[in-house]
């Protein structure tokens, strides 16, 4: 019995000494979680207020047409894959340009009266954006149709629209943003081909559903 007790004591002492001499275990590496992405996917809609500047383009060059500002609205749908956000949008803008006196000398003088204005712009856009966290930046490309009101006539102008913008997440569902676009519009007015360029800057507030 004496020998068994001594052997156990020796084994305990040797184990303790081995543990005391062994290096301390390395600390577990710190795991840094990636920044959380905002979910921009789904249906959204909102209101806008736009300031625009338009020019009339003809064979003689570019003539300032007029400035305008007014309300608008938009609705769209986004898909999101990681940081990439893409989707489509339908946007409406009340005014693109207003001029109190006619400047279109190539039109028959007999039909020019009152003010001329570009109104009721409807854009169908494709958007591609990048999620930076609370902010999403994006570019857009699409097709626009605008009504040209002149001398009791309302011919349609159409053409491409392109632009860029940014949206800031204010809360889980509410966002605010700014957007700049360029419309290149053309169409038949009194039998003559007319071209207009409209540059806009819009403030936007929306709700994601």
mmCIF file with all atom_site columns, C-alpha atoms in Angstrom:
data_model
loop_
_atom_site.group_PDB
_atom_site.id
_atom_site.type_symbol
_atom_site.label_atom_id
_atom_site.label_alt_id
_atom_site.label_comp_id
_atom_site.label_asym_id
_atom_site.label_entity_id
_atom_site.label_seq_id
_atom_site.pdbx_PDB_ins_code
_atom_site.Cartn_x
_atom_site.Cartn_y
_atom_site.Cartn_z
_atom_site.occupancy
_atom_site.B_iso_or_equiv
_atom_site.pdbx_formal_charge
_atom_site.auth_seq_id
_atom_site.auth_comp_id
_atom_site.auth_asym_id
_atom_site.auth_atom_id
_atom_site.pdbx_PDB_model_num
ATOM 1   C CA . UNK A 1 1   ? 0.000   0.000  0.000   1.00 0.00 ? 1   UNK A CA 1
ATOM 2   C CA . UNK A 1 2   ? 2.869   2.311  0.887   1.00 0.00 ? 2   UNK A CA 1
ATOM 3   C CA . UNK A 1 3   ? 4.402   1.725  -2.536  1.00 0.00 ? 3   UNK A CA 1
ATOM 4   C CA . UNK A 1 4   ? 1.069   2.439  -4.357  1.00 0.00 ? 4   UNK A CA 1
ATOM 5   C CA . UNK A 1 5   ? 0.584   5.703  -2.473  1.00 0.00 ? 5   UNK A CA 1
ATOM 6   C CA . UNK A 1 6   ? 4.120   6.801  -3.298  1.00 0.00 ? 6   UNK A CA 1
ATOM 7   C CA . UNK A 1 7   ? 3.669   5.975  -6.971  1.00 0.00 ? 7   UNK A CA 1
ATOM 8   C CA . UNK A 1 8   ? 0.447   8.004  -7.212  1.00 0.00 ? 8   UNK A CA 1
ATOM 9   C CA . UNK A 1 9   ? 2.129   10.951 -5.465  1.00 0.00 ? 9   UNK A CA 1
ATOM 10  C CA . UNK A 1 10  ? 5.056   10.850 -7.864  1.00 0.00 ? 10  UNK A CA 1
ATOM 11  C CA . UNK A 1 11  ? 2.713   10.695 -10.858 1.00 0.00 ? 11  UNK A CA 1
ATOM 12  C CA . UNK A 1 12  ? 0.729   13.710 -9.584  1.00 0.00 ? 12  UNK A CA 1
ATOM 13  C CA . UNK A 1 13  ? 3.878   15.760 -8.988  1.00 0.00 ? 13  UNK A CA 1
ATOM 14  C CA . UNK A 1 14  ? 5.296   14.948 -12.427 1.00 0.00 ? 14  UNK A CA 1
ATOM 15  C CA . UNK A 1 15  ? 1.974   15.903 -14.138 1.00 0.00 ? 15  UNK A CA 1
ATOM 16  C CA . UNK A 1 16  ? 1.842   19.196 -12.250 1.00 0.00 ? 16  UNK A CA 1
ATOM 17  C CA . UNK A 1 17  ? 5.402   20.046 -13.228 1.00 0.00 ? 17  UNK A CA 1
ATOM 18  C CA . UNK A 1 18  ? 4.697   19.243 -16.892 1.00 0.00 ? 18  UNK A CA 1
ATOM 19  C CA . UNK A 1 19  ? 1.630   21.476 -16.930 1.00 0.00 ? 19  UNK A CA 1
ATOM 20  C CA . UNK A 1 20  ? 3.540   24.290 -15.233 1.00 0.00 ? 20  UNK A CA 1
ATOM 21  C CA . UNK A 1 21  ? 6.248   24.126 -17.865 1.00 0.00 ? 21  UNK A CA 1
ATOM 22  C CA . UNK A 1 22  ? 3.942   24.016 -20.905 1.00 0.00 ? 22  UNK A CA 1
ATOM 23  C CA . UNK A 1 23  ? 3.149   27.272 -22.787 1.00 0.00 ? 23  UNK A CA 1
ATOM 24  C CA . UNK A 1 24  ? -0.233  28.942 -22.269 1.00 0.00 ? 24  UNK A CA 1
ATOM 25  C CA . UNK A 1 25  ? -2.820  28.227 -24.983 1.00 0.00 ? 25  UNK A CA 1
ATOM 26  C CA . UNK A 1 26  ? -3.000  30.868 -27.731 1.00 0.00 ? 26  UNK A CA 1
ATOM 27  C CA . UNK A 1 27  ? -6.072  33.186 -27.500 1.00 0.00 ? 27  UNK A CA 1
ATOM 28  C CA . UNK A 1 28  ? -8.794  32.614 -30.053 1.00 0.00 ? 28  UNK A CA 1
ATOM 29  C CA . UNK A 1 29  ? -8.572  35.053 -33.002 1.00 0.00 ? 29  UNK A CA 1
ATOM 30  C CA . UNK A 1 30  ? -11.010 37.968 -32.863 1.00 0.00 ? 30  UNK A CA 1
ATOM 31  C CA . UNK A 1 31  ? -13.751 37.647 -35.441 1.00 0.00 ? 31  UNK A CA 1
ATOM 32  C CA . UNK A 1 32  ? -14.785 40.983 -36.968 1.00 0.00 ? 32  UNK A CA 1
ATOM 33  C CA . UNK A 1 33  ? -18.289 40.852 -38.363 1.00 0.00 ? 33  UNK A CA 1
ATOM 34  C CA . UNK A 1 34  ? -18.750 42.499 -41.786 1.00 0.00 ? 34  UNK A CA 1
ATOM 35  C CA . UNK A 1 35  ? -20.740 45.721 -41.933 1.00 0.00 ? 35  UNK A CA 1
ATOM 36  C CA . UNK A 1 36  ? -24.430 45.003 -42.143 1.00 0.00 ? 36  UNK A CA 1
ATOM 37  C CA . UNK A 1 37  ? -26.030 45.709 -45.501 1.00 0.00 ? 37  UNK A CA 1
ATOM 38  C CA . UNK A 1 38  ? -29.300 47.558 -45.799 1.00 0.00 ? 38  UNK A CA 1
ATOM 39  C CA . UNK A 1 39  ? -32.035 45.683 -47.572 1.00 0.00 ? 39  UNK A CA 1
ATOM 40  C CA . UNK A 1 40  ? -33.061 47.840 -50.538 1.00 0.00 ? 40  UNK A CA 1
ATOM 41  C CA . UNK A 1 41  ? -35.011 44.996 -52.164 1.00 0.00 ? 41  UNK A CA 1
ATOM 42  C CA . UNK A 1 42  ? -38.743 45.212 -52.761 1.00 0.00 ? 42  UNK A CA 1
ATOM 43  C CA . UNK A 1 43  ? -41.385 47.700 -53.825 1.00 0.00 ? 43  UNK A CA 1
ATOM 44  C CA . UNK A 1 44  ? -40.833 51.406 -53.130 1.00 0.00 ? 44  UNK A CA 1
ATOM 45  C CA . UNK A 1 45  ? -42.530 54.677 -53.992 1.00 0.00 ? 45  UNK A CA 1
ATOM 46  C CA . UNK A 1 46  ? -42.448 58.339 -53.150 1.00 0.00 ? 46  UNK A CA 1
ATOM 47  C CA . UNK A 1 47  ? -42.658 61.993 -54.115 1.00 0.00 ? 47  UNK A CA 1
ATOM 48  C CA . UNK A 1 48  ? -40.140 64.356 -55.683 1.00 0.00 ? 48  UNK A CA 1
ATOM 49  C CA . UNK A 1 49  ? -39.616 68.040 -56.342 1.00 0.00 ? 49  UNK A CA 1
ATOM 50  C CA . UNK A 1 50  ? -37.645 68.865 -59.477 1.00 0.00 ? 50  UNK A CA 1
ATOM 51  C CA . UNK A 1 51  ? -35.851 71.885 -60.905 1.00 0.00 ? 51  UNK A CA 1
ATOM 52  C CA . UNK A 1 52  ? -35.145 71.713 -64.643 1.00 0.00 ? 52  UNK A CA 1
ATOM 53  C CA . UNK A 1 53  ? -33.398 73.662 -67.376 1.00 0.00 ? 53  UNK A CA 1
ATOM 54  C CA . UNK A 1 54  ? -34.302 73.052 -71.042 1.00 0.00 ? 54  UNK A CA 1
ATOM 55  C CA . UNK A 1 55  ? -32.819 74.011 -74.405 1.00 0.00 ? 55  UNK A CA 1
ATOM 56  C CA . UNK A 1 56  ? -34.204 73.907 -77.935 1.00 0.00 ? 56  UNK A CA 1
ATOM 57  C CA . UNK A 1 57  ? -31.774 72.420 -80.460 1.00 0.00 ? 57  UNK A CA 1
ATOM 58  C CA . UNK A 1 58  ? -32.086 73.295 -84.152 1.00 0.00 ? 58  UNK A CA 1
ATOM 59  C CA . UNK A 1 59  ? -29.899 73.694 -87.218 1.00 0.00 ? 59  UNK A CA 1
ATOM 60  C CA . UNK A 1 60  ? -28.789 77.111 -86.000 1.00 0.00 ? 60  UNK A CA 1
ATOM 61  C CA . UNK A 1 61  ? -27.539 75.802 -82.658 1.00 0.00 ? 61  UNK A CA 1
ATOM 62  C CA . UNK A 1 62  ? -28.895 75.584 -79.135 1.00 0.00 ? 62  UNK A CA 1
ATOM 63  C CA . UNK A 1 63  ? -31.351 78.160 -77.811 1.00 0.00 ? 63  UNK A CA 1
ATOM 64  C CA . UNK A 1 64  ? -32.342 78.377 -74.115 1.00 0.00 ? 64  UNK A CA 1
ATOM 65  C CA . UNK A 1 65  ? -35.963 77.334 -73.816 1.00 0.00 ? 65  UNK A CA 1
ATOM 66  C CA . UNK A 1 66  ? -36.744 77.996 -70.161 1.00 0.00 ? 66  UNK A CA 1
ATOM 67  C CA . UNK A 1 67  ? -36.535 76.820 -66.572 1.00 0.00 ? 67  UNK A CA 1
ATOM 68  C CA . UNK A 1 68  ? -39.255 75.111 -64.593 1.00 0.00 ? 68  UNK A CA 1
ATOM 69  C CA . UNK A 1 69  ? -39.860 73.401 -61.278 1.00 0.00 ? 69  UNK A CA 1
ATOM 70  C CA . UNK A 1 70  ? -42.617 71.255 -59.939 1.00 0.00 ? 70  UNK A CA 1
ATOM 71  C CA . UNK A 1 71  ? -43.689 68.098 -58.139 1.00 0.00 ? 71  UNK A CA 1
ATOM 72  C CA . UNK A 1 72  ? -43.420 64.521 -59.276 1.00 0.00 ? 72  UNK A CA 1
ATOM 73  C CA . UNK A 1 73  ? -43.850 60.947 -58.133 1.00 0.00 ? 73  UNK A CA 1
ATOM 74  C CA . UNK A 1 74  ? -42.159 57.586 -58.616 1.00 0.00 ? 74  UNK A CA 1
ATOM 75  C CA . UNK A 1 75  ? -42.677 53.877 -57.973 1.00 0.00 ? 75  UNK A CA 1
ATOM 76  C CA . UNK A 1 76  ? -40.321 50.976 -58.553 1.00 0.00 ? 76  UNK A CA 1
ATOM 77  C CA . UNK A 1 77  ? -38.973 47.585 -57.565 1.00 0.00 ? 77  UNK A CA 1
ATOM 78  C CA . UNK A 1 78  ? -35.440 46.596 -56.529 1.00 0.00 ? 78  UNK A CA 1
ATOM 79  C CA . UNK A 1 79  ? -33.620 43.270 -56.353 1.00 0.00 ? 79  UNK A CA 1
ATOM 80  C CA . UNK A 1 80  ? -30.460 42.946 -54.261 1.00 0.00 ? 80  UNK A CA 1
ATOM 81  C CA . UNK A 1 81  ? -27.532 40.499 -54.497 1.00 0.00 ? 81  UNK A CA 1
ATOM 82  C CA . UNK A 1 82  ? -24.920 41.329 -51.875 1.00 0.00 ? 82  UNK A CA 1
ATOM 83  C CA . UNK A 1 83  ? -23.986 44.973 -52.387 1.00 0.00 ? 83  UNK A CA 1
ATOM 84  C CA . UNK A 1 84  ? -25.468 45.086 -55.894 1.00 0.00 ? 84  UNK A CA 1
ATOM 85  C CA . UNK A 1 85  ? -28.944 46.612 -56.238 1.00 0.00 ? 85  UNK A CA 1
ATOM 86  C CA . UNK A 1 86  ? -30.838 46.588 -59.534 1.00 0.00 ? 86  UNK A CA 1
ATOM 87  C CA . UNK A 1 87  ? -34.401 47.153 -60.682 1.00 0.00 ? 87  UNK A CA 1
ATOM 88  C CA . UNK A 1 88  ? -36.879 49.268 -62.608 1.00 0.00 ? 88  UNK A CA 1
ATOM 89  C CA . UNK A 1 89  ? -38.746 52.499 -61.939 1.00 0.00 ? 89  UNK A CA 1
ATOM 90  C CA . UNK A 1 90  ? -41.650 54.476 -63.359 1.00 0.00 ? 90  UNK A CA 1
ATOM 91  C CA . UNK A 1 91  ? -41.342 58.224 -62.687 1.00 0.00 ? 91  UNK A CA 1
ATOM 92  C CA . UNK A 1 92  ? -43.570 61.231 -63.398 1.00 0.00 ? 92  UNK A CA 1
ATOM 93  C CA . UNK A 1 93  ? -42.565 64.893 -63.496 1.00 0.00 ? 93  UNK A CA 1
ATOM 94  C CA . UNK A 1 94  ? -45.003 67.762 -63.966 1.00 0.00 ? 94  UNK A CA 1
ATOM 95  C CA . UNK A 1 95  ? -42.816 70.327 -65.768 1.00 0.00 ? 95  UNK A CA 1
ATOM 96  C CA . UNK A 1 96  ? -39.533 70.286 -67.700 1.00 0.00 ? 96  UNK A CA 1
ATOM 97  C CA . UNK A 1 97  ? -39.526 73.809 -69.150 1.00 0.00 ? 97  UNK A CA 1
ATOM 98  C CA . UNK A 1 98  ? -41.742 76.885 -69.597 1.00 0.00 ? 98  UNK A CA 1
ATOM 99  C CA . UNK A 1 99  ? -41.357 79.915 -71.860 1.00 0.00 ? 99  UNK A CA 1
ATOM 100 C CA . UNK A 1 100 ? -43.736 82.878 -71.898 1.00 0.00 ? 100 UNK A CA 1
ATOM 101 C CA . UNK A 1 101 ? -43.017 83.965 -75.474 1.00 0.00 ? 101 UNK A CA 1
ATOM 102 C CA . UNK A 1 102 ? -42.482 81.753 -78.524 1.00 0.00 ? 102 UNK A CA 1
ATOM 103 C CA . UNK A 1 103 ? -38.914 81.460 -79.776 1.00 0.00 ? 103 UNK A CA 1
ATOM 104 C CA . UNK A 1 104 ? -39.343 78.799 -82.432 1.00 0.00 ? 104 UNK A CA 1
ATOM 105 C CA . UNK A 1 105 ? -38.908 80.876 -85.577 1.00 0.00 ? 105 UNK A CA 1
ATOM 106 C CA . UNK A 1 106 ? -39.081 77.859 -87.862 1.00 0.00 ? 106 UNK A CA 1
ATOM 107 C CA . UNK A 1 107 ? -42.730 77.278 -86.933 1.00 0.00 ? 107 UNK A CA 1
ATOM 108 C CA . UNK A 1 108 ? -45.464 79.154 -88.840 1.00 0.00 ? 108 UNK A CA 1
ATOM 109 C CA . UNK A 1 109 ? -46.002 82.535 -87.198 1.00 0.00 ? 109 UNK A CA 1
ATOM 110 C CA . UNK A 1 110 ? -49.763 82.144 -87.390 1.00 0.00 ? 110 UNK A CA 1
ATOM 111 C CA . UNK A 1 111 ? -49.786 79.247 -84.929 1.00 0.00 ? 111 UNK A CA 1
ATOM 112 C CA . UNK A 1 112 ? -47.420 80.723 -82.341 1.00 0.00 ? 112 UNK A CA 1
ATOM 113 C CA . UNK A 1 113 ? -49.278 82.297 -79.456 1.00 0.00 ? 113 UNK A CA 1
ATOM 114 C CA . UNK A 1 114 ? -49.151 82.183 -75.703 1.00 0.00 ? 114 UNK A CA 1
ATOM 115 C CA . UNK A 1 115 ? -46.617 80.269 -73.685 1.00 0.00 ? 115 UNK A CA 1
ATOM 116 C CA . UNK A 1 116 ? -44.865 77.059 -74.608 1.00 0.00 ? 116 UNK A CA 1
ATOM 117 C CA . UNK A 1 117 ? -43.989 74.395 -72.079 1.00 0.00 ? 117 UNK A CA 1
ATOM 118 C CA . UNK A 1 118 ? -42.764 70.842 -71.724 1.00 0.00 ? 118 UNK A CA 1
ATOM 119 C CA . UNK A 1 119 ? -44.899 68.936 -69.242 1.00 0.00 ? 119 UNK A CA 1
ATOM 120 C CA . UNK A 1 120 ? -46.100 65.562 -67.980 1.00 0.00 ? 120 UNK A CA 1
ATOM 121 C CA . UNK A 1 121 ? -42.814 63.720 -68.390 1.00 0.00 ? 121 UNK A CA 1
ATOM 122 C CA . UNK A 1 122 ? -43.159 59.953 -67.904 1.00 0.00 ? 122 UNK A CA 1
ATOM 123 C CA . UNK A 1 123 ? -39.921 57.971 -67.572 1.00 0.00 ? 123 UNK A CA 1
ATOM 124 C CA . UNK A 1 124 ? -39.455 54.208 -67.629 1.00 0.00 ? 124 UNK A CA 1
ATOM 125 C CA . UNK A 1 125 ? -36.018 53.532 -66.170 1.00 0.00 ? 125 UNK A CA 1
ATOM 126 C CA . UNK A 1 126 ? -33.623 50.702 -65.414 1.00 0.00 ? 126 UNK A CA 1
ATOM 127 C CA . UNK A 1 127 ? -31.413 51.328 -62.376 1.00 0.00 ? 127 UNK A CA 1
ATOM 128 C CA . UNK A 1 128 ? -28.173 49.759 -61.173 1.00 0.00 ? 128 UNK A CA 1
ATOM 129 C CA . UNK A 1 129 ? -26.845 50.677 -57.748 1.00 0.00 ? 129 UNK A CA 1
ATOM 130 C CA . UNK A 1 130 ? -24.341 49.800 -55.027 1.00 0.00 ? 130 UNK A CA 1
ATOM 131 C CA . UNK A 1 131 ? -25.163 49.496 -51.333 1.00 0.00 ? 131 UNK A CA 1
ATOM 132 C CA . UNK A 1 132 ? -22.666 51.413 -49.168 1.00 0.00 ? 132 UNK A CA 1
ATOM 133 C CA . UNK A 1 133 ? -24.551 50.814 -45.924 1.00 0.00 ? 133 UNK A CA 1
ATOM 134 C CA . UNK A 1 134 ? -27.082 53.517 -45.146 1.00 0.00 ? 134 UNK A CA 1
ATOM 135 C CA . UNK A 1 135 ? -26.408 55.054 -48.569 1.00 0.00 ? 135 UNK A CA 1
ATOM 136 C CA . UNK A 1 136 ? -27.068 53.587 -52.003 1.00 0.00 ? 136 UNK A CA 1
ATOM 137 C CA . UNK A 1 137 ? -25.593 55.201 -55.137 1.00 0.00 ? 137 UNK A CA 1
ATOM 138 C CA . UNK A 1 138 ? -27.000 54.336 -58.549 1.00 0.00 ? 138 UNK A CA 1
ATOM 139 C CA . UNK A 1 139 ? -27.100 55.115 -62.233 1.00 0.00 ? 139 UNK A CA 1
ATOM 140 C CA . UNK A 1 140 ? -30.144 54.987 -64.486 1.00 0.00 ? 140 UNK A CA 1
ATOM 141 C CA . UNK A 1 141 ? -30.962 54.624 -68.164 1.00 0.00 ? 141 UNK A CA 1
ATOM 142 C CA . UNK A 1 142 ? -34.385 54.612 -69.770 1.00 0.00 ? 142 UNK A CA 1
ATOM 143 C CA . UNK A 1 143 ? -36.997 56.067 -72.088 1.00 0.00 ? 143 UNK A CA 1
ATOM 144 C CA . UNK A 1 144 ? -38.995 59.271 -71.588 1.00 0.00 ? 144 UNK A CA 1
ATOM 145 C CA . UNK A 1 145 ? -42.147 60.708 -73.149 1.00 0.00 ? 145 UNK A CA 1
ATOM 146 C CA . UNK A 1 146 ? -43.083 64.369 -72.708 1.00 0.00 ? 146 UNK A CA 1
ATOM 147 C CA . UNK A 1 147 ? -45.998 66.532 -73.826 1.00 0.00 ? 147 UNK A CA 1
ATOM 148 C CA . UNK A 1 148 ? -45.066 69.754 -75.674 1.00 0.00 ? 148 UNK A CA 1
ATOM 149 C CA . UNK A 1 149 ? -47.798 72.349 -75.169 1.00 0.00 ? 149 UNK A CA 1
ATOM 150 C CA . UNK A 1 150 ? -47.706 75.049 -77.845 1.00 0.00 ? 150 UNK A CA 1
ATOM 151 C CA . UNK A 1 151 ? -50.500 77.183 -79.278 1.00 0.00 ? 151 UNK A CA 1
ATOM 152 C CA . UNK A 1 152 ? -53.289 74.848 -78.116 1.00 0.00 ? 152 UNK A CA 1
ATOM 153 C CA . UNK A 1 153 ? -51.437 71.871 -79.610 1.00 0.00 ? 153 UNK A CA 1
ATOM 154 C CA . UNK A 1 154 ? -49.991 69.002 -77.568 1.00 0.00 ? 154 UNK A CA 1
ATOM 155 C CA . UNK A 1 155 ? -47.583 66.940 -79.676 1.00 0.00 ? 155 UNK A CA 1
ATOM 156 C CA . UNK A 1 156 ? -45.476 64.298 -77.926 1.00 0.00 ? 156 UNK A CA 1
ATOM 157 C CA . UNK A 1 157 ? -41.701 64.266 -77.690 1.00 0.00 ? 157 UNK A CA 1
ATOM 158 C CA . UNK A 1 158 ? -39.713 61.213 -76.651 1.00 0.00 ? 158 UNK A CA 1
ATOM 159 C CA . UNK A 1 159 ? -36.188 59.958 -76.267 1.00 0.00 ? 159 UNK A CA 1
ATOM 160 C CA . UNK A 1 160 ? -33.604 58.536 -73.885 1.00 0.00 ? 160 UNK A CA 1
ATOM 161 C CA . UNK A 1 161 ? -33.078 59.615 -70.290 1.00 0.00 ? 161 UNK A CA 1
ATOM 162 C CA . UNK A 1 162 ? -29.945 58.943 -68.272 1.00 0.00 ? 162 UNK A CA 1
ATOM 163 C CA . UNK A 1 163 ? -28.738 60.026 -64.876 1.00 0.00 ? 163 UNK A CA 1
ATOM 164 C CA . UNK A 1 164 ? -27.391 59.202 -61.439 1.00 0.00 ? 164 UNK A CA 1
ATOM 165 C CA . UNK A 1 165 ? -28.504 59.567 -57.855 1.00 0.00 ? 165 UNK A CA 1
ATOM 166 C CA . UNK A 1 166 ? -28.069 58.618 -54.229 1.00 0.00 ? 166 UNK A CA 1
ATOM 167 C CA . UNK A 1 167 ? -30.506 57.513 -51.542 1.00 0.00 ? 167 UNK A CA 1
ATOM 168 C CA . UNK A 1 168 ? -29.994 57.763 -47.782 1.00 0.00 ? 168 UNK A CA 1
ATOM 169 C CA . UNK A 1 169 ? -31.768 55.401 -45.409 1.00 0.00 ? 169 UNK A CA 1
ATOM 170 C CA . UNK A 1 170 ? -33.498 57.583 -42.795 1.00 0.00 ? 170 UNK A CA 1
ATOM 171 C CA . UNK A 1 171 ? -35.222 54.686 -41.022 1.00 0.00 ? 171 UNK A CA 1
ATOM 172 C CA . UNK A 1 172 ? -36.038 51.048 -41.725 1.00 0.00 ? 172 UNK A CA 1
ATOM 173 C CA . UNK A 1 173 ? -38.592 52.049 -44.367 1.00 0.00 ? 173 UNK A CA 1
ATOM 174 C CA . UNK A 1 174 ? -38.068 55.748 -45.146 1.00 0.00 ? 174 UNK A CA 1
ATOM 175 C CA . UNK A 1 175 ? -35.358 57.116 -47.434 1.00 0.00 ? 175 UNK A CA 1
ATOM 176 C CA . UNK A 1 176 ? -34.421 60.510 -48.906 1.00 0.00 ? 176 UNK A CA 1
ATOM 177 C CA . UNK A 1 177 ? -32.297 61.229 -51.927 1.00 0.00 ? 177 UNK A CA 1
ATOM 178 C CA . UNK A 1 178 ? -31.103 63.439 -54.729 1.00 0.00 ? 178 UNK A CA 1
ATOM 179 C CA . UNK A 1 179 ? -31.061 62.645 -58.444 1.00 0.00 ? 179 UNK A CA 1
ATOM 180 C CA . UNK A 1 180 ? -29.805 64.326 -61.623 1.00 0.00 ? 180 UNK A CA 1
ATOM 181 C CA . UNK A 1 181 ? -31.044 63.388 -65.108 1.00 0.00 ? 181 UNK A CA 1
ATOM 182 C CA . UNK A 1 182 ? -30.616 64.380 -68.740 1.00 0.00 ? 182 UNK A CA 1
ATOM 183 C CA . UNK A 1 183 ? -33.488 64.028 -71.254 1.00 0.00 ? 183 UNK A CA 1
ATOM 184 C CA . UNK A 1 184 ? -32.839 64.096 -75.011 1.00 0.00 ? 184 UNK A CA 1
ATOM 185 C CA . UNK A 1 185 ? -36.271 64.563 -76.601 1.00 0.00 ? 185 UNK A CA 1
ATOM 186 C CA . UNK A 1 186 ? -37.428 64.882 -80.181 1.00 0.00 ? 186 UNK A CA 1
ATOM 187 C CA . UNK A 1 187 ? -40.650 64.724 -82.190 1.00 0.00 ? 187 UNK A CA 1
ATOM 188 C CA . UNK A 1 188 ? -42.786 66.253 -84.925 1.00 0.00 ? 188 UNK A CA 1
ATOM 189 C CA . UNK A 1 189 ? -44.156 69.733 -84.121 1.00 0.00 ? 189 UNK A CA 1
ATOM 190 C CA . UNK A 1 190 ? -46.258 71.358 -86.884 1.00 0.00 ? 190 UNK A CA 1
ATOM 191 C CA . UNK A 1 191 ? -44.677 68.948 -89.364 1.00 0.00 ? 191 UNK A CA 1
ATOM 192 C CA . UNK A 1 192 ? -41.116 69.868 -88.389 1.00 0.00 ? 192 UNK A CA 1
ATOM 193 C CA . UNK A 1 193 ? -38.654 67.732 -86.434 1.00 0.00 ? 193 UNK A CA 1
ATOM 194 C CA . UNK A 1 194 ? -37.827 69.366 -83.098 1.00 0.00 ? 194 UNK A CA 1
ATOM 195 C CA . UNK A 1 195 ? -35.245 68.409 -80.492 1.00 0.00 ? 195 UNK A CA 1
ATOM 196 C CA . UNK A 1 196 ? -35.012 69.468 -76.854 1.00 0.00 ? 196 UNK A CA 1
ATOM 197 C CA . UNK A 1 197 ? -32.513 68.834 -74.095 1.00 0.00 ? 197 UNK A CA 1
ATOM 198 C CA . UNK A 1 198 ? -33.674 68.974 -70.472 1.00 0.00 ? 198 UNK A CA 1
ATOM 199 C CA . UNK A 1 199 ? -31.422 68.714 -67.410 1.00 0.00 ? 199 UNK A CA 1
ATOM 200 C CA . UNK A 1 200 ? -33.078 68.120 -64.049 1.00 0.00 ? 200 UNK A CA 1
ATOM 201 C CA . UNK A 1 201 ? -32.145 67.922 -60.367 1.00 0.00 ? 201 UNK A CA 1
ATOM 202 C CA . UNK A 1 202 ? -34.674 66.286 -58.049 1.00 0.00 ? 202 UNK A CA 1
ATOM 203 C CA . UNK A 1 203 ? -35.080 65.936 -54.293 1.00 0.00 ? 203 UNK A CA 1
ATOM 204 C CA . UNK A 1 204 ? -36.838 62.681 -53.453 1.00 0.00 ? 204 UNK A CA 1
ATOM 205 C CA . UNK A 1 205 ? -38.499 61.195 -50.356 1.00 0.00 ? 205 UNK A CA 1
ATOM 206 C CA . UNK A 1 206 ? -39.783 57.656 -50.463 1.00 0.00 ? 206 UNK A CA 1
ATOM 207 C CA . UNK A 1 207 ? -41.129 54.669 -48.557 1.00 0.00 ? 207 UNK A CA 1
ATOM 208 C CA . UNK A 1 208 ? -40.059 51.056 -48.997 1.00 0.00 ? 208 UNK A CA 1
ATOM 209 C CA . UNK A 1 209 ? -42.866 48.544 -48.610 1.00 0.00 ? 209 UNK A CA 1
#
